Every structure is written in C-alpha cells, then in structure tokens.
C-alpha cells in the first residue's frame, strides 16, 4: 500500500504539478486513516469488554484515554531514543560504523 | 487496493491524462479501500468476540452479538477518530 502509493504519486506527478500535490495530500490522508484503524483495533481490545446495546460512557472515556496515551507513548519513545542517542556517543559511533 | 487501478484509469482512451478525472477516481478508490479496511477489521473483531466454538450455523445469540458488536465497533472508530483529530488540533495550537 505505502510504497505503491508513493510511486504512483511520483509517476503521475511528473505529468501535472497540481496532480502531484493532490496525490501527496491523499497519501498523507491515507496514512492518518490507517493510523486510526490501527488505534481503533488496539483500543477496542483494551476498552471493549462485552459489546452492549450502547457505547457506555466508561468505555467511551477509556477509548479517548487510550488514543491520548498511545500518542503520548509514541512521543515518549521517540524522545527517549533521541536523548539516548545523544547521551551515548560511543553507541552512536558504533552505530555509524 | 489489491487490484490497483483498472486499465480505464484516466478516462479517455486517447492517452492524454485528465487530472480532474484521475483525482476523482483516486478519491473513490481510497474511500473503497478505507471501507474495506474497516469491514475486514470489524469482521475479525466481531468473530473473535461473538463466536465461541463454531457450530453448524450462526445461532440467534451469535447473530445478535455480531449486530451489537458491529454497532459498537463503528462507535469505537468514530470516538477514536474524534479523539485523534482533537489531539492534532491541540498539538498544532501549542506550536
């Protein structure tokens, strides 16, 4: 999905700059959609015990918190990797070898 | 998106690409792909939730469970989507 979309955008974009911008925007939208699908799956597993006749407020709050914490987790992981990388020049040096 | 774009992509057979037609077709293809993604995941989730030991057919309680599961999964998708977009807006506002 990802690579074919990118290459498609590239090949079509050579014909028309308007089309190129359009394809780039659509690819970005698709990334967001896939992330939402992924988070829905994860948060469904965490928050939905037995599906009832309505989405109760406890489950809804859990879903919202789940999304927020997923994003916080992603940011934490990226931030920590960045700092670890800077704090350990030896590790960094090894990595670049 | 397995089938990719059909041979009629771009409209007219004259070989010249019509950007407007291409854009419209891309949007439709993406909408179909998203619907398929959702349906595939919902089917998997609801099967896991509602079907214990598979019997000779879907019994009434299984069908009722699947129906409720589908509705709740759509609710969950909507809630997640709203929460994500709300978070994006807050992040942008703080930049």
PDB file of C-alpha atoms in Angstrom:
ATOM      1  CA  UNK A   1       0.000   0.000   0.000  1.00  0.00           C
ATOM      2  CA  UNK A   2       2.554   2.521   1.151  1.00  0.00           C
ATOM      3  CA  UNK A   3       5.233   2.061  -1.497  1.00  0.00           C
ATOM      4  CA  UNK A   4       2.788   1.648  -4.359  1.00  0.00           C
ATOM      5  CA  UNK A   5       1.019   4.827  -3.323  1.00  0.00           C
ATOM      6  CA  UNK A   6       4.241   6.778  -3.155  1.00  0.00           C
ATOM      7  CA  UNK A   7       5.487   5.544  -6.518  1.00  0.00           C
ATOM      8  CA  UNK A   8       2.099   6.186  -8.068  1.00  0.00           C
ATOM      9  CA  UNK A   9       2.159   9.732  -6.798  1.00  0.00           C
ATOM     10  CA  UNK A  10       5.632  10.198  -8.172  1.00  0.00           C
ATOM     11  CA  UNK A  11       4.896   8.894 -11.640  1.00  0.00           C
ATOM     12  CA  UNK A  12       1.642  10.772 -12.037  1.00  0.00           C
ATOM     13  CA  UNK A  13       3.095  13.916 -10.532  1.00  0.00           C
ATOM     14  CA  UNK A  14       5.567  14.248 -13.366  1.00  0.00           C
ATOM     15  CA  UNK A  15       2.657  14.975 -15.669  1.00  0.00           C
ATOM     16  CA  UNK A  16       0.999  17.709 -13.664  1.00  0.00           C
ATOM     17  CA  UNK A  17       2.123  19.647 -10.556  1.00  0.00           C
ATOM     18  CA  UNK A  18      -1.492  20.015  -9.431  1.00  0.00           C
ATOM     19  CA  UNK A  19      -1.860  16.241  -9.616  1.00  0.00           C
ATOM     20  CA  UNK A  20       1.380  15.792  -7.676  1.00  0.00           C
ATOM     21  CA  UNK A  21       0.152  17.979  -4.822  1.00  0.00           C
ATOM     22  CA  UNK A  22      -3.182  16.178  -4.862  1.00  0.00           C
ATOM     23  CA  UNK A  23      -1.513  12.746  -4.650  1.00  0.00           C
ATOM     24  CA  UNK A  24       0.748  13.849  -1.808  1.00  0.00           C
ATOM     25  CA  UNK A  25      -2.269  15.104   0.132  1.00  0.00           C
ATOM     26  CA  UNK A  26      -4.193  11.870  -0.476  1.00  0.00           C
ATOM     27  CA  UNK A  27      -1.252   9.715   0.589  1.00  0.00           C
ATOM     28  CA  UNK A  28      -0.988  11.710   3.813  1.00  0.00           C
ATOM     29  CA  UNK A  29      -4.727  11.329   4.443  1.00  0.00           C
ATOM     30  CA  UNK A  30      -4.407   7.600   3.906  1.00  0.00           C
ATOM     31  CA  UNK A  31      -1.620   7.408   6.488  1.00  0.00           C
ATOM     32  CA  UNK A  32      -3.905   9.084   9.009  1.00  0.00           C
ATOM     33  CA  UNK A  33      -6.754   6.712   8.146  1.00  0.00           C
ATOM     34  CA  UNK A  34      -4.544   3.665   8.638  1.00  0.00           C
ATOM     35  CA  UNK A  35      -3.340   5.012  11.984  1.00  0.00           C
ATOM     36  CA  UNK A  36      -6.949   5.495  13.085  1.00  0.00           C
ATOM     37  CA  UNK A  37      -7.763   1.929  12.017  1.00  0.00           C
ATOM     38  CA  UNK A  38      -4.749   0.697  13.982  1.00  0.00           C
ATOM     39  CA  UNK A  39      -5.643   2.668  17.109  1.00  0.00           C
ATOM     40  CA  UNK A  40      -9.264   1.528  16.896  1.00  0.00           C
ATOM     41  CA  UNK A  41      -8.105  -2.092  16.899  1.00  0.00           C
ATOM     42  CA  UNK A  42      -5.768  -1.566  19.856  1.00  0.00           C
ATOM     43  CA  UNK A  43      -8.240   0.489  21.871  1.00  0.00           C
ATOM     44  CA  UNK A  44     -11.094  -1.877  21.110  1.00  0.00           C
ATOM     45  CA  UNK A  45      -9.112  -4.690  22.714  1.00  0.00           C
ATOM     46  CA  UNK A  46      -8.319  -2.584  25.770  1.00  0.00           C
ATOM     47  CA  UNK A  47     -11.675  -0.925  26.308  1.00  0.00           C
ATOM     48  CA  UNK A  48     -14.477  -3.101  24.971  1.00  0.00           C
ATOM     49  CA  UNK A  49     -15.340  -6.000  27.232  1.00  0.00           C
ATOM     50  CA  UNK A  50     -18.730  -7.172  26.061  1.00  0.00           C
ATOM     51  CA  UNK A  51     -20.414  -5.123  23.314  1.00  0.00           C
ATOM     52  CA  UNK A  52     -23.746  -3.897  24.641  1.00  0.00           C
ATOM     53  CA  UNK A  53     -26.715  -2.023  23.175  1.00  0.00           C
ATOM     54  CA  UNK A  54     -24.939   1.331  23.619  1.00  0.00           C
ATOM     55  CA  UNK A  55     -21.423   2.686  23.896  1.00  0.00           C
ATOM     56  CA  UNK A  56     -21.405   3.391  27.631  1.00  0.00           C
ATOM     57  CA  UNK A  57     -19.603   6.447  28.970  1.00  0.00           C
ATOM     58  CA  UNK A  58     -16.983   4.344  30.758  1.00  0.00           C
ATOM     59  CA  UNK A  59     -15.977   2.643  27.509  1.00  0.00           C
ATOM     60  CA  UNK A  60     -16.033   5.931  25.618  1.00  0.00           C
ATOM     61  CA  UNK A  61     -13.762   7.602  28.173  1.00  0.00           C
ATOM     62  CA  UNK A  62     -11.460   4.597  28.017  1.00  0.00           C
ATOM     63  CA  UNK A  63     -11.256   4.886  24.218  1.00  0.00           C
ATOM     64  CA  UNK A  64     -10.401   8.587  24.367  1.00  0.00           C
ATOM     65  CA  UNK A  65      -7.777   7.998  27.061  1.00  0.00           C
ATOM     66  CA  UNK A  66      -6.411   5.112  25.033  1.00  0.00           C
ATOM     67  CA  UNK A  67      -5.847   7.320  21.972  1.00  0.00           C
ATOM     68  CA  UNK A  68      -4.215  10.032  24.075  1.00  0.00           C
ATOM     69  CA  UNK A  69      -1.917   7.597  25.855  1.00  0.00           C
ATOM     70  CA  UNK A  70      -0.989   5.881  22.580  1.00  0.00           C
ATOM     71  CA  UNK A  71       0.172   9.209  21.188  1.00  0.00           C
ATOM     72  CA  UNK A  72       1.950  10.044  24.464  1.00  0.00           C
ATOM     73  CA  UNK A  73       3.678   6.660  24.304  1.00  0.00           C
ATOM     74  CA  UNK A  74       4.809   7.254  20.724  1.00  0.00           C
ATOM     75  CA  UNK A  75       6.200  10.662  21.636  1.00  0.00           C
ATOM     76  CA  UNK A  76       7.902   9.294  24.760  1.00  0.00           C
ATOM     77  CA  UNK A  77       9.595   6.529  22.799  1.00  0.00           C
ATOM     78  CA  UNK A  78      10.843   8.876  20.086  1.00  0.00           C
ATOM     79  CA  UNK A  79      12.014  11.409  22.656  1.00  0.00           C
ATOM     80  CA  UNK A  80      13.882   8.816  24.699  1.00  0.00           C
ATOM     81  CA  UNK A  81      15.592   7.333  21.652  1.00  0.00           C
ATOM     82  CA  UNK A  82      16.679  10.798  20.616  1.00  0.00           C
ATOM     83  CA  UNK A  83      18.168  11.580  24.036  1.00  0.00           C
ATOM     84  CA  UNK A  84      19.784   8.179  24.441  1.00  0.00           C
ATOM     85  CA  UNK A  85      21.413   8.593  21.071  1.00  0.00           C
ATOM     86  CA  UNK A  86      22.845  11.995  22.027  1.00  0.00           C
ATOM     87  CA  UNK A  87      23.938  10.930  25.506  1.00  0.00           C
ATOM     88  CA  UNK A  88      25.953   7.929  24.320  1.00  0.00           C
ATOM     89  CA  UNK A  89      28.453   8.981  21.667  1.00  0.00           C
ATOM     90  CA  UNK A  90      30.086   5.550  21.772  1.00  0.00           C
ATOM     91  CA  UNK A  91      26.806   3.902  20.897  1.00  0.00           C
ATOM     92  CA  UNK A  92      26.304   6.470  18.197  1.00  0.00           C
ATOM     93  CA  UNK A  93      29.796   5.896  16.879  1.00  0.00           C
ATOM     94  CA  UNK A  94      29.265   2.148  16.825  1.00  0.00           C
ATOM     95  CA  UNK A  95      26.014   2.617  15.007  1.00  0.00           C
ATOM     96  CA  UNK A  96      27.634   4.639  12.269  1.00  0.00           C
ATOM     97  CA  UNK A  97      30.435   2.073  11.722  1.00  0.00           C
TER      98      UNK A  97
ATOM     99  CA  UNK B   1      -6.285  -1.836  -3.192  1.00  0.00           C
ATOM    100  CA  UNK B   2      -5.081  -5.280  -4.281  1.00  0.00           C
ATOM    101  CA  UNK B   3      -6.324  -4.904  -7.818  1.00  0.00           C
ATOM    102  CA  UNK B   4      -4.735  -1.479  -8.187  1.00  0.00           C
ATOM    103  CA  UNK B   5      -6.051   0.799 -10.878  1.00  0.00           C
ATOM    104  CA  UNK B   6      -8.000  -0.586 -13.799  1.00  0.00           C
ATOM    105  CA  UNK B   7      -6.966  -0.213 -17.392  1.00  0.00           C
ATOM    106  CA  UNK B   8      -9.509   2.549 -17.868  1.00  0.00           C
ATOM    107  CA  UNK B   9      -7.726   4.768 -15.351  1.00  0.00           C
ATOM    108  CA  UNK B  10      -7.623   8.351 -16.562  1.00  0.00           C
ATOM    109  CA  UNK B  11     -10.786   8.158 -18.595  1.00  0.00           C
ATOM    110  CA  UNK B  12     -10.480   8.637 -22.335  1.00  0.00           C
ATOM    111  CA  UNK B  13      -8.523   6.171 -24.412  1.00  0.00           C
ATOM    112  CA  UNK B  14      -6.699   8.942 -26.205  1.00  0.00           C
ATOM    113  CA  UNK B  15      -3.708   8.540 -23.889  1.00  0.00           C
ATOM    114  CA  UNK B  16      -3.785  12.068 -22.530  1.00  0.00           C
ATOM    115  CA  UNK B  17      -4.305  12.146 -18.763  1.00  0.00           C
ATOM    116  CA  UNK B  18      -7.173  14.211 -17.423  1.00  0.00           C
ATOM    117  CA  UNK B  19      -6.093  15.390 -13.933  1.00  0.00           C
ATOM    118  CA  UNK B  20      -9.662  16.031 -12.790  1.00  0.00           C
ATOM    119  CA  UNK B  21     -10.852  12.559 -13.739  1.00  0.00           C
ATOM    120  CA  UNK B  22      -7.800  10.967 -12.148  1.00  0.00           C
ATOM    121  CA  UNK B  23      -8.326  12.855  -8.913  1.00  0.00           C
ATOM    122  CA  UNK B  24     -11.962  11.814  -8.738  1.00  0.00           C
ATOM    123  CA  UNK B  25     -11.117   8.167  -9.355  1.00  0.00           C
ATOM    124  CA  UNK B  26      -8.349   8.229  -6.750  1.00  0.00           C
ATOM    125  CA  UNK B  27     -10.753   9.599  -4.155  1.00  0.00           C
ATOM    126  CA  UNK B  28     -13.274   6.862  -4.900  1.00  0.00           C
ATOM    127  CA  UNK B  29     -10.590   4.171  -4.750  1.00  0.00           C
ATOM    128  CA  UNK B  30      -9.347   5.469  -1.407  1.00  0.00           C
ATOM    129  CA  UNK B  31     -12.857   5.586   0.027  1.00  0.00           C
ATOM    130  CA  UNK B  32     -13.438   1.992  -1.068  1.00  0.00           C
ATOM    131  CA  UNK B  33     -10.087   0.932   0.421  1.00  0.00           C
ATOM    132  CA  UNK B  34     -10.939   2.543   3.748  1.00  0.00           C
ATOM    133  CA  UNK B  35     -14.346   0.890   3.838  1.00  0.00           C
ATOM    134  CA  UNK B  36     -12.715  -2.461   3.114  1.00  0.00           C
ATOM    135  CA  UNK B  37     -10.150  -1.901   5.879  1.00  0.00           C
ATOM    136  CA  UNK B  38     -12.901  -1.147   8.362  1.00  0.00           C
ATOM    137  CA  UNK B  39     -15.048  -4.089   7.270  1.00  0.00           C
ATOM    138  CA  UNK B  40     -12.132  -6.517   7.423  1.00  0.00           C
ATOM    139  CA  UNK B  41     -11.110  -5.447  10.913  1.00  0.00           C
ATOM    140  CA  UNK B  42     -14.673  -5.335  12.192  1.00  0.00           C
ATOM    141  CA  UNK B  43     -15.338  -8.831  10.878  1.00  0.00           C
ATOM    142  CA  UNK B  44     -12.223 -10.143  12.612  1.00  0.00           C
ATOM    143  CA  UNK B  45     -13.028  -8.419  15.918  1.00  0.00           C
ATOM    144  CA  UNK B  46     -16.671  -9.466  15.961  1.00  0.00           C
ATOM    145  CA  UNK B  47     -15.883 -13.047  15.020  1.00  0.00           C
ATOM    146  CA  UNK B  48     -13.466 -13.234  17.951  1.00  0.00           C
ATOM    147  CA  UNK B  49     -15.946 -11.626  20.335  1.00  0.00           C
ATOM    148  CA  UNK B  50     -19.091 -13.472  19.365  1.00  0.00           C
ATOM    149  CA  UNK B  51     -18.209 -16.916  18.070  1.00  0.00           C
ATOM    150  CA  UNK B  52     -17.100 -19.486  20.620  1.00  0.00           C
ATOM    151  CA  UNK B  53     -16.890 -22.997  19.245  1.00  0.00           C
ATOM    152  CA  UNK B  54     -18.192 -22.659  15.665  1.00  0.00           C
ATOM    153  CA  UNK B  55     -21.424 -24.591  15.165  1.00  0.00           C
ATOM    154  CA  UNK B  56     -23.342 -25.699  12.079  1.00  0.00           C
ATOM    155  CA  UNK B  57     -24.792 -22.208  11.589  1.00  0.00           C
ATOM    156  CA  UNK B  58     -24.898 -18.839  13.332  1.00  0.00           C
ATOM    157  CA  UNK B  59     -27.453 -19.154  16.116  1.00  0.00           C
ATOM    158  CA  UNK B  60     -29.679 -16.303  17.291  1.00  0.00           C
ATOM    159  CA  UNK B  61     -27.472 -15.234  20.164  1.00  0.00           C
ATOM    160  CA  UNK B  62     -24.415 -15.161  17.891  1.00  0.00           C
ATOM    161  CA  UNK B  63     -26.232 -13.037  15.315  1.00  0.00           C
ATOM    162  CA  UNK B  64     -27.474 -10.661  17.994  1.00  0.00           C
ATOM    163  CA  UNK B  65     -23.979 -10.385  19.428  1.00  0.00           C
ATOM    164  CA  UNK B  66     -22.469  -9.699  15.990  1.00  0.00           C
ATOM    165  CA  UNK B  67     -25.046  -6.992  15.292  1.00  0.00           C
ATOM    166  CA  UNK B  68     -24.275  -5.230  18.572  1.00  0.00           C
ATOM    167  CA  UNK B  69     -20.552  -5.714  18.044  1.00  0.00           C
ATOM    168  CA  UNK B  70     -20.718  -4.090  14.603  1.00  0.00           C
ATOM    169  CA  UNK B  71     -22.539  -1.058  16.003  1.00  0.00           C
ATOM    170  CA  UNK B  72     -20.098  -0.711  18.891  1.00  0.00           C
ATOM    171  CA  UNK B  73     -17.079  -1.071  16.606  1.00  0.00           C
ATOM    172  CA  UNK B  74     -18.395   1.783  14.468  1.00  0.00           C
ATOM    173  CA  UNK B  75     -18.877   3.817  17.655  1.00  0.00           C
ATOM    174  CA  UNK B  76     -15.320   2.999  18.690  1.00  0.00           C
ATOM    175  CA  UNK B  77     -13.961   4.026  15.277  1.00  0.00           C
ATOM    176  CA  UNK B  78     -15.829   7.340  15.482  1.00  0.00           C
ATOM    177  CA  UNK B  79     -14.627   8.004  19.037  1.00  0.00           C
ATOM    178  CA  UNK B  80     -11.005   7.211  18.164  1.00  0.00           C
ATOM    179  CA  UNK B  81     -11.184   9.376  15.054  1.00  0.00           C
ATOM    180  CA  UNK B  82     -12.594  12.340  17.001  1.00  0.00           C
ATOM    181  CA  UNK B  83     -10.043  11.928  19.808  1.00  0.00           C
ATOM    182  CA  UNK B  84      -7.162  11.756  17.342  1.00  0.00           C
ATOM    183  CA  UNK B  85      -8.249  14.832  15.392  1.00  0.00           C
ATOM    184  CA  UNK B  86      -8.877  16.707  18.622  1.00  0.00           C
ATOM    185  CA  UNK B  87      -5.345  15.856  19.763  1.00  0.00           C
ATOM    186  CA  UNK B  88      -3.873  17.011  16.451  1.00  0.00           C
ATOM    187  CA  UNK B  89      -5.629  20.349  16.775  1.00  0.00           C
ATOM    188  CA  UNK B  90      -4.320  20.824  20.326  1.00  0.00           C
ATOM    189  CA  UNK B  91      -0.777  19.954  19.247  1.00  0.00           C
ATOM    190  CA  UNK B  92      -0.940  22.444  16.392  1.00  0.00           C
ATOM    191  CA  UNK B  93      -2.349  25.151  18.655  1.00  0.00           C
ATOM    192  CA  UNK B  94       0.620  24.692  21.006  1.00  0.00           C
ATOM    193  CA  UNK B  95       3.249  25.055  18.293  1.00  0.00           C
TER     194      UNK B  95
END
